[in-house]
Short mmCIF file of C-alpha atoms in Angstrom, two decimals:
data_model
loop_
_atom_site.label_atom_id
_atom_site.label_comp_id
_atom_site.label_asym_id
_atom_site.label_seq_id
_atom_site.Cartn_x
_atom_site.Cartn_y
_atom_site.Cartn_z
CA MET O 17 0.00 0.00 0.00
CA SER O 18 1.02 3.63 -0.28
CA ALA O 19 2.21 5.12 3.00
CA THR O 20 0.38 8.32 2.07
CA GLU O 21 -2.90 6.71 1.10
CA GLY O 22 -5.71 9.20 1.63
CA ILE O 23 -3.49 12.23 2.27
CA HIS O 24 -4.56 14.91 -0.20
CA SER O 25 -4.45 18.66 0.22
CA PRO O 26 -7.40 20.90 -0.77
CA GLN O 27 -7.09 24.62 -1.46
CA PRO O 28 -3.98 26.11 0.19
CA ARG O 29 -4.26 28.54 3.09
CA PRO O 30 -1.81 31.38 3.66
CA VAL O 31 0.03 31.52 6.98
CA ASP O 32 -1.31 34.00 9.51
CA PRO O 33 1.67 36.39 9.85
CA THR O 34 0.90 36.91 13.54
CA ARG O 35 1.61 33.20 14.13
CA SER O 36 4.91 33.12 12.25
CA GLU O 37 8.07 32.43 14.23
CA ASP O 38 11.11 34.69 14.06
CA ALA O 39 12.79 34.65 10.65
CA TYR O 40 15.77 32.86 12.17
CA VAL O 41 15.16 30.04 14.62
CA LEU O 42 18.62 28.58 14.13
CA SER O 43 21.21 30.83 15.77
CA GLU O 44 22.59 33.33 13.27
CA GLN O 45 26.07 32.27 14.39
CA ILE O 46 25.52 28.79 12.93
CA ILE O 47 25.97 28.24 9.19
CA PRO O 48 25.72 24.46 8.72
CA ASP O 49 27.76 22.79 6.02
CA ALA O 50 27.91 19.10 5.14
CA HIS O 51 30.45 18.43 7.90
CA SER O 52 28.69 20.38 10.68
CA LYS O 53 27.24 18.32 13.54
CA LEU O 54 24.51 18.66 16.16
CA LYS O 55 23.65 16.48 19.13
CA LEU O 56 20.86 13.98 19.63
CA ARG O 57 20.29 13.36 23.32
CA GLY O 58 20.66 9.81 24.57
CA SER O 59 20.31 8.26 28.02
CA SER O 60 23.98 7.30 28.36
CA GLU O 61 25.59 9.26 25.51
CA ASP O 62 24.72 11.87 22.92
CA ILE O 63 25.05 11.22 19.19
CA LEU O 64 26.63 13.64 16.74
CA VAL O 65 24.68 13.85 13.48
CA PRO O 66 24.74 16.04 10.34
CA TYR O 67 22.31 18.92 9.80
CA MET O 68 20.73 16.99 6.92
CA CYS O 69 19.27 13.48 7.04
CA ILE O 70 18.87 11.31 3.93
CA GLY O 71 15.45 9.74 3.39
CA ALA O 72 15.45 6.15 2.11
CA TRP O 73 11.69 5.77 1.58
CA ALA O 74 12.13 5.52 -2.20
CA TRP O 75 14.74 2.78 -1.88
CA GLY O 76 12.72 -0.36 -2.47
CA ASP O 77 9.25 1.22 -2.37
CA LYS O 78 7.21 0.35 -5.46
CA ALA O 79 3.75 1.53 -4.33
CA THR O 80 4.59 5.21 -3.97
CA TRP O 81 7.97 5.69 -5.65
CA TYR O 82 7.87 3.03 -8.40
CA TYR O 83 11.22 1.57 -7.39
CA THR O 84 12.83 -0.99 -9.70
CA PRO O 85 15.97 -3.05 -8.94
CA ASP O 86 17.90 -1.42 -11.79
CA GLU O 87 18.09 1.71 -9.59
CA MET O 88 20.55 0.05 -7.20
CA PRO O 89 23.77 1.13 -8.98
CA ARG O 90 22.60 4.76 -8.86
CA ILE O 91 21.64 4.43 -5.19
CA ARG O 92 25.07 2.95 -4.40
CA ASP O 93 26.75 5.83 -6.20
CA ALA O 94 24.61 8.31 -4.27
CA TRP O 95 25.51 6.67 -0.94
CA GLU O 96 29.21 6.86 -1.79
CA VAL O 97 28.95 10.57 -2.58
CA LEU O 98 26.92 11.18 0.59
CA ARG O 99 29.45 9.48 2.86
CA ASN O 100 32.37 11.27 1.26
CA ALA O 101 30.56 14.57 1.77
CA GLY O 102 29.86 13.84 5.45
CA LEU O 103 26.10 13.27 5.10
CA ASN O 104 25.94 9.80 6.61
CA TRP O 105 22.57 9.92 8.46
CA ILE O 106 19.96 7.63 6.87
CA ASP O 107 16.22 7.58 7.64
CA THR O 108 14.23 4.42 6.87
CA ALA O 109 11.17 2.63 8.31
CA GLN O 110 9.62 -0.79 8.71
CA VAL O 111 6.81 0.10 6.31
CA TYR O 112 8.95 1.53 3.50
CA GLY O 113 8.72 -0.97 0.68
CA SER O 114 7.36 -3.47 3.24
CA GLY O 115 10.86 -3.75 4.70
CA GLU O 116 12.78 -3.58 1.41
CA SER O 117 14.17 -0.13 2.23
CA GLU O 118 15.74 -1.52 5.39
CA ARG O 119 17.20 -4.45 3.42
CA ILE O 120 18.75 -2.08 0.88
CA CYS O 121 20.22 0.03 3.68
CA GLY O 122 21.64 -3.16 5.18
CA ASP O 123 23.33 -3.94 1.86
CA LEU O 124 24.83 -0.44 1.67
CA PHE O 125 26.21 -0.71 5.21
CA GLN O 126 28.16 -3.90 4.52
CA GLY O 127 31.92 -3.46 4.79
CA LEU O 128 31.64 -0.20 6.72
CA LYS O 129 32.63 0.44 10.30
CA ARG O 130 29.59 1.00 12.52
CA SER O 131 30.87 4.50 13.29
CA ASP O 132 30.82 5.37 9.57
CA PHE O 133 27.05 5.96 9.47
CA VAL O 134 24.01 6.91 11.53
CA VAL O 135 20.72 5.13 10.86
CA GLN O 136 17.22 5.58 12.17
CA THR O 137 14.16 3.44 11.55
CA LYS O 138 10.54 3.65 12.65
CA TRP O 139 8.05 1.36 14.36
CA PHE O 140 4.85 1.18 12.33
CA PRO O 141 2.15 1.43 15.03
CA LEU O 142 -1.06 0.58 13.16
CA PRO O 143 -3.04 -2.13 15.00
CA ASP O 144 -1.89 -5.38 13.42
CA THR O 145 -2.03 -8.58 15.46
CA THR O 146 1.47 -8.19 16.90
CA ASN O 147 0.94 -4.60 18.03
CA VAL O 148 -2.45 -5.33 19.63
CA VAL O 149 -1.59 -8.61 21.36
CA LEU O 150 1.98 -7.93 22.49
CA ARG O 151 1.52 -4.26 23.39
CA TRP O 152 4.89 -2.80 24.49
CA HIS O 153 6.69 -6.04 23.64
CA ALA O 154 5.68 -5.49 20.00
CA ILE O 155 7.87 -2.40 19.81
CA VAL O 156 10.89 -4.48 20.79
CA LYS O 157 9.92 -7.40 18.55
CA LYS O 158 9.47 -5.14 15.52
CA LEU O 159 12.85 -3.49 16.11
CA ARG O 160 14.57 -6.87 16.28
CA ALA O 161 13.02 -7.69 12.90
CA SER O 162 14.25 -4.36 11.52
CA LEU O 163 17.76 -5.11 12.76
CA GLU O 164 17.71 -8.44 10.93
CA ARG O 165 16.84 -6.65 7.69
CA LEU O 166 19.45 -3.97 8.36
CA ARG O 167 22.00 -6.62 9.40
CA LEU O 168 22.93 -4.57 12.44
CA LYS O 169 23.09 -5.08 16.20
CA HIS O 170 21.58 -1.67 16.92
CA VAL O 171 20.17 1.46 15.29
CA ASP O 172 21.05 4.96 16.40
CA VAL O 173 17.49 6.31 16.53
CA TYR O 174 14.18 4.44 16.81
CA LEU O 175 11.04 6.47 16.11
CA VAL O 176 7.34 5.86 16.60
CA HIS O 177 6.12 6.44 13.04
CA GLY O 178 2.80 8.04 13.99
CA PRO O 179 0.49 8.81 16.93
CA VAL O 180 -2.09 6.16 15.98
CA HIS O 181 -0.97 3.33 18.26
CA SER O 182 -3.72 1.51 20.14
CA SER O 183 -1.59 1.39 23.29
CA SER O 184 -1.24 4.40 25.59
CA ILE O 185 1.73 6.72 25.36
CA SER O 186 3.03 5.36 28.68
CA THR O 187 2.91 1.82 27.27
CA VAL O 188 4.73 2.87 24.11
CA ALA O 189 7.33 4.69 26.23
CA LYS O 190 7.90 1.48 28.18
CA GLY O 191 8.58 -0.37 24.92
CA LEU O 192 10.97 2.31 23.69
CA ALA O 193 12.77 2.29 27.03
CA GLU O 194 13.22 -1.47 26.81
CA CYS O 195 14.75 -1.06 23.34
CA VAL O 196 17.31 1.34 24.82
CA ARG O 197 18.03 -0.84 27.85
CA SER O 198 18.47 -3.89 25.60
CA GLY O 199 21.03 -2.06 23.48
CA LEU O 200 18.88 -2.20 20.35
CA THR O 201 18.86 1.59 19.89
CA ARG O 202 20.90 4.47 21.25
CA THR O 203 18.15 7.11 21.19
CA VAL O 204 14.38 7.26 20.62
CA GLY O 205 11.95 9.68 19.04
CA VAL O 206 8.52 10.17 17.52
CA SER O 207 7.05 11.24 14.21
CA ASN O 208 3.88 13.16 13.35
CA TYR O 209 3.18 14.02 17.02
CA ASP O 210 1.76 17.42 17.89
CA ALA O 211 3.28 19.44 20.73
CA HIS O 212 0.91 18.08 23.39
CA GLU O 213 1.49 14.44 22.39
CA MET O 214 5.23 15.02 22.17
CA ILE O 215 5.37 16.49 25.67
CA LYS O 216 3.39 13.54 27.04
CA MET O 217 5.83 11.11 25.43
CA ALA O 218 8.85 13.08 26.69
CA ASP O 219 7.44 13.04 30.21
CA ALA O 220 6.65 9.31 30.00
CA LEU O 221 10.17 8.52 28.80
CA ALA O 222 11.67 10.70 31.54
CA LYS O 223 10.24 8.26 34.10
CA HIS O 224 12.63 5.72 32.56
CA ASP O 225 15.50 8.26 32.57
CA ILE O 226 15.46 8.40 28.77
CA PRO O 227 15.23 11.68 26.82
CA LEU O 228 13.09 12.14 23.73
CA ALA O 229 15.62 12.94 21.00
CA VAL O 230 13.59 13.64 17.85
CA ASN O 231 10.18 14.60 16.49
CA GLN O 232 9.84 14.23 12.71
CA CYS O 233 6.92 15.94 10.94
CA GLU O 234 6.11 17.23 7.49
CA TYR O 235 7.43 20.78 7.26
CA SER O 236 8.18 22.89 4.23
CA ILE O 237 7.31 26.20 2.63
CA LEU O 238 4.04 24.50 1.63
CA ARG O 239 3.32 23.23 5.17
CA ARG O 240 4.41 25.58 7.93
CA HIS O 241 1.88 24.22 10.43
CA PRO O 242 4.54 22.89 12.87
CA GLU O 243 6.00 26.39 13.06
CA SER O 244 2.80 28.42 13.23
CA HIS O 245 1.36 26.14 15.94
CA GLY O 246 4.45 26.27 18.16
CA LEU O 247 5.80 22.75 17.65
CA ILE O 248 9.23 23.83 16.44
CA ARG O 249 9.48 26.31 19.30
CA THR O 250 8.52 23.61 21.83
CA CYS O 251 11.16 21.27 20.40
CA ARG O 252 13.78 24.00 20.75
CA GLU O 253 12.77 24.74 24.35
CA ARG O 254 12.94 21.06 25.32
CA GLY O 255 16.13 20.15 23.48
CA ILE O 256 14.32 17.90 21.00
CA VAL O 257 15.64 17.86 17.44
CA PHE O 258 12.92 18.70 14.91
CA GLN O 259 13.22 16.86 11.61
CA SER O 260 11.28 17.98 8.54
CA TYR O 261 10.17 15.27 6.15
CA ALA O 262 8.99 16.16 2.63
CA PRO O 263 10.98 19.44 2.78
CA LEU O 264 10.69 19.64 -1.02
CA ALA O 265 7.03 18.54 -0.97
CA GLU O 266 7.92 15.40 -2.95
CA GLY O 267 9.50 17.41 -5.74
CA ARG O 268 6.94 20.20 -5.91
CA LEU O 269 9.47 22.75 -4.64
CA THR O 270 12.23 21.74 -7.05
CA GLY O 271 10.86 23.49 -10.13
CA LYS O 272 10.74 20.23 -12.10
CA TYR O 273 6.92 20.12 -12.29
CA SER O 274 4.52 22.35 -14.21
CA GLN O 275 0.87 22.39 -15.25
CA GLY O 276 1.86 20.31 -18.25
CA ASN O 277 4.04 17.99 -16.18
CA GLU O 278 2.23 17.08 -12.95
CA PRO O 279 3.76 14.94 -10.16
CA PRO O 280 2.62 11.30 -9.95
CA ARG O 281 -0.64 10.92 -8.04
CA THR O 282 1.10 8.78 -5.43
CA TYR O 283 3.17 11.82 -4.36
CA ARG O 284 0.54 13.07 -1.93
CA PHE O 285 2.20 15.33 0.61
CA SER O 286 1.19 18.98 0.06
CA SER O 287 -0.44 17.88 -3.18
CA TYR O 288 -1.89 21.24 -4.11
CA SER O 289 -2.60 22.18 -7.69
CA ILE O 290 0.55 23.11 -9.60
CA HIS O 291 -1.32 26.31 -10.49
CA ASP O 292 -1.25 27.22 -6.76
CA ILE O 293 2.38 26.18 -6.29
CA GLU O 294 3.89 27.95 -9.30
CA PRO O 295 4.00 31.41 -7.60
CA VAL O 296 5.93 29.84 -4.70
CA VAL O 297 8.43 28.20 -7.04
CA ALA O 298 8.81 31.47 -8.96
CA VAL O 299 10.03 33.21 -5.78
CA LEU O 300 12.42 30.34 -5.04
CA ARG O 301 13.74 30.44 -8.59
CA ARG O 302 14.49 34.17 -8.44
CA ILE O 303 16.40 33.74 -5.19
CA ALA O 304 18.24 30.71 -6.58
CA GLU O 305 19.30 32.62 -9.69
CA ALA O 306 20.58 35.54 -7.62
CA ARG O 307 22.55 33.19 -5.36
CA ARG O 308 23.67 30.91 -8.19
CA VAL O 309 22.32 27.79 -6.55
CA ASN O 310 19.57 25.40 -7.60
CA VAL O 311 15.91 25.80 -6.62
CA PRO O 312 15.82 22.83 -4.18
CA ALA O 313 18.78 24.33 -2.31
CA VAL O 314 16.75 27.45 -1.49
CA ALA O 315 13.81 25.41 -0.18
CA LEU O 316 16.10 23.24 1.97
CA ASN O 317 18.03 26.25 3.27
CA TYR O 318 14.72 27.73 4.41
CA ASP O 319 14.10 24.67 6.61
CA LEU O 320 17.62 24.89 8.02
CA ASN O 321 17.06 28.55 8.91
CA LYS O 322 13.95 27.55 10.82
CA GLY O 323 15.88 25.08 12.94
CA ALA O 324 14.54 22.04 11.09
CA ILE O 325 16.77 19.15 10.00
CA PRO O 326 15.59 18.26 6.48
CA VAL O 327 14.98 14.59 5.72
CA VAL O 328 15.44 14.64 1.97
CA GLY O 329 15.27 11.66 -0.34
CA VAL O 330 17.89 10.94 -2.98
CA ARG O 331 17.91 8.38 -5.79
CA ASN O 332 21.10 9.36 -7.60
CA SER O 333 24.32 11.30 -7.10
CA GLU O 334 23.02 14.32 -9.04
CA GLN O 335 20.34 14.85 -6.38
CA VAL O 336 23.01 14.58 -3.68
CA HIS O 337 24.99 17.42 -5.24
CA GLN O 338 21.81 19.50 -5.55
CA ASN O 339 21.02 19.02 -1.86
CA ILE O 340 24.54 19.85 -0.73
CA GLN O 341 24.13 23.27 -2.37
CA ALA O 342 21.67 24.07 0.45
CA MET O 343 24.52 24.11 2.97
CA GLY O 344 27.26 26.57 3.85
CA TRP O 345 25.18 29.75 3.52
CA ARG O 346 22.07 31.39 4.99
CA LEU O 347 19.05 33.07 3.43
CA SER O 348 18.75 36.73 4.38
CA GLN O 349 15.80 37.97 6.41
CA ASP O 350 14.51 39.77 3.33
CA GLU O 351 14.65 36.54 1.29
CA ILE O 352 12.83 34.67 4.05
CA ARG O 353 10.11 37.34 4.14
CA ARG O 354 9.67 37.02 0.37
CA ILE O 355 9.30 33.25 0.68
CA GLU O 356 6.91 33.48 3.60
CA ALA O 357 4.69 35.93 1.73
CA VAL O 358 3.75 33.09 -0.64
CA SER O 359 4.00 30.16 1.81
CA PHE O 360 1.15 27.87 2.92
CA GLU O 361 -0.15 26.87 6.34
CA GLY O 362 -0.86 23.23 5.51
CA ARG O 363 -3.21 20.93 7.38
CA THR O 364 -3.22 18.07 9.84
CA SER O 365 -5.06 14.79 9.41
CA PHE O 366 -7.12 12.88 11.96
CA LEU O 367 -5.36 9.57 11.37
CA TRP O 368 -1.69 10.35 10.89
CA GLN O 369 -0.36 13.91 10.72
CA HIS O 370 -1.06 15.53 14.09
CA GLY O 371 2.09 17.66 14.22
#
């Protein structure tokens, strides 16, 4: 099935300027490049990670991304370029390609020292038999299965993929804590949680002396909801790293699509009409031309300015080089204001996207 089944966006809404955060959330003294590091908080040690995470959803996923095995040489090339550049943080999940993404990551990791890469995966919490019957034990059991596919003894980050688990937050926290105590993961996090749910999880984990390291939500120029509703600010105040998935809105902010060349229908995040998106891309393109970078680099740099760590997918080395152009410089406040004048609020969904 498609992991975004049923997620469609109606008419876009502008962002209420009174709810916008400061133009710079990331300290103006910080200008991340590909070798810059930040800390994820762990119970016994912190982890140093890059300011950009590489999304592996498309690796092995046929339902949404139309993956075919002949892509593997290009993916291997991309991974080589990423590691050489210092971008060695990979994001995958149990549901991506029904586990195939994790298997591909496991193949890529072979022959490397464990310290050469950082990997995070996600527990898929929808109520299948294992999750309902085993409760907190299911979280551990599913991670062990992920580790078999990854061919690893531990991951660096283990996330709850969404806030739809049938068990209580305290029960889920117990399962995550057991994963840490068992040495199966170094840190834990959540995805798609709103600020209230995130605080509840952080407080529940604190009872086990384990910090909440990450919250990953959709955030881009086309979906600023996590910012306008205080989630990014709350993450900053609590020392939780905020990751932004779909920072390029599945290609919509790259300039590659037009009214005569629409994205595939399976690309459903921020799936507004191209007619509505074209004015946004036009602003990005003008800034990109003035700065002599590509359009995706401007969109990704915007997220970095807001204190978000972009989780951006790559399928070839060309995309890696495009993404790296987002680093080593900062948008000006005037450029950010121009972008925000055409940005969208975005929406939440009852089932999945709360944050």
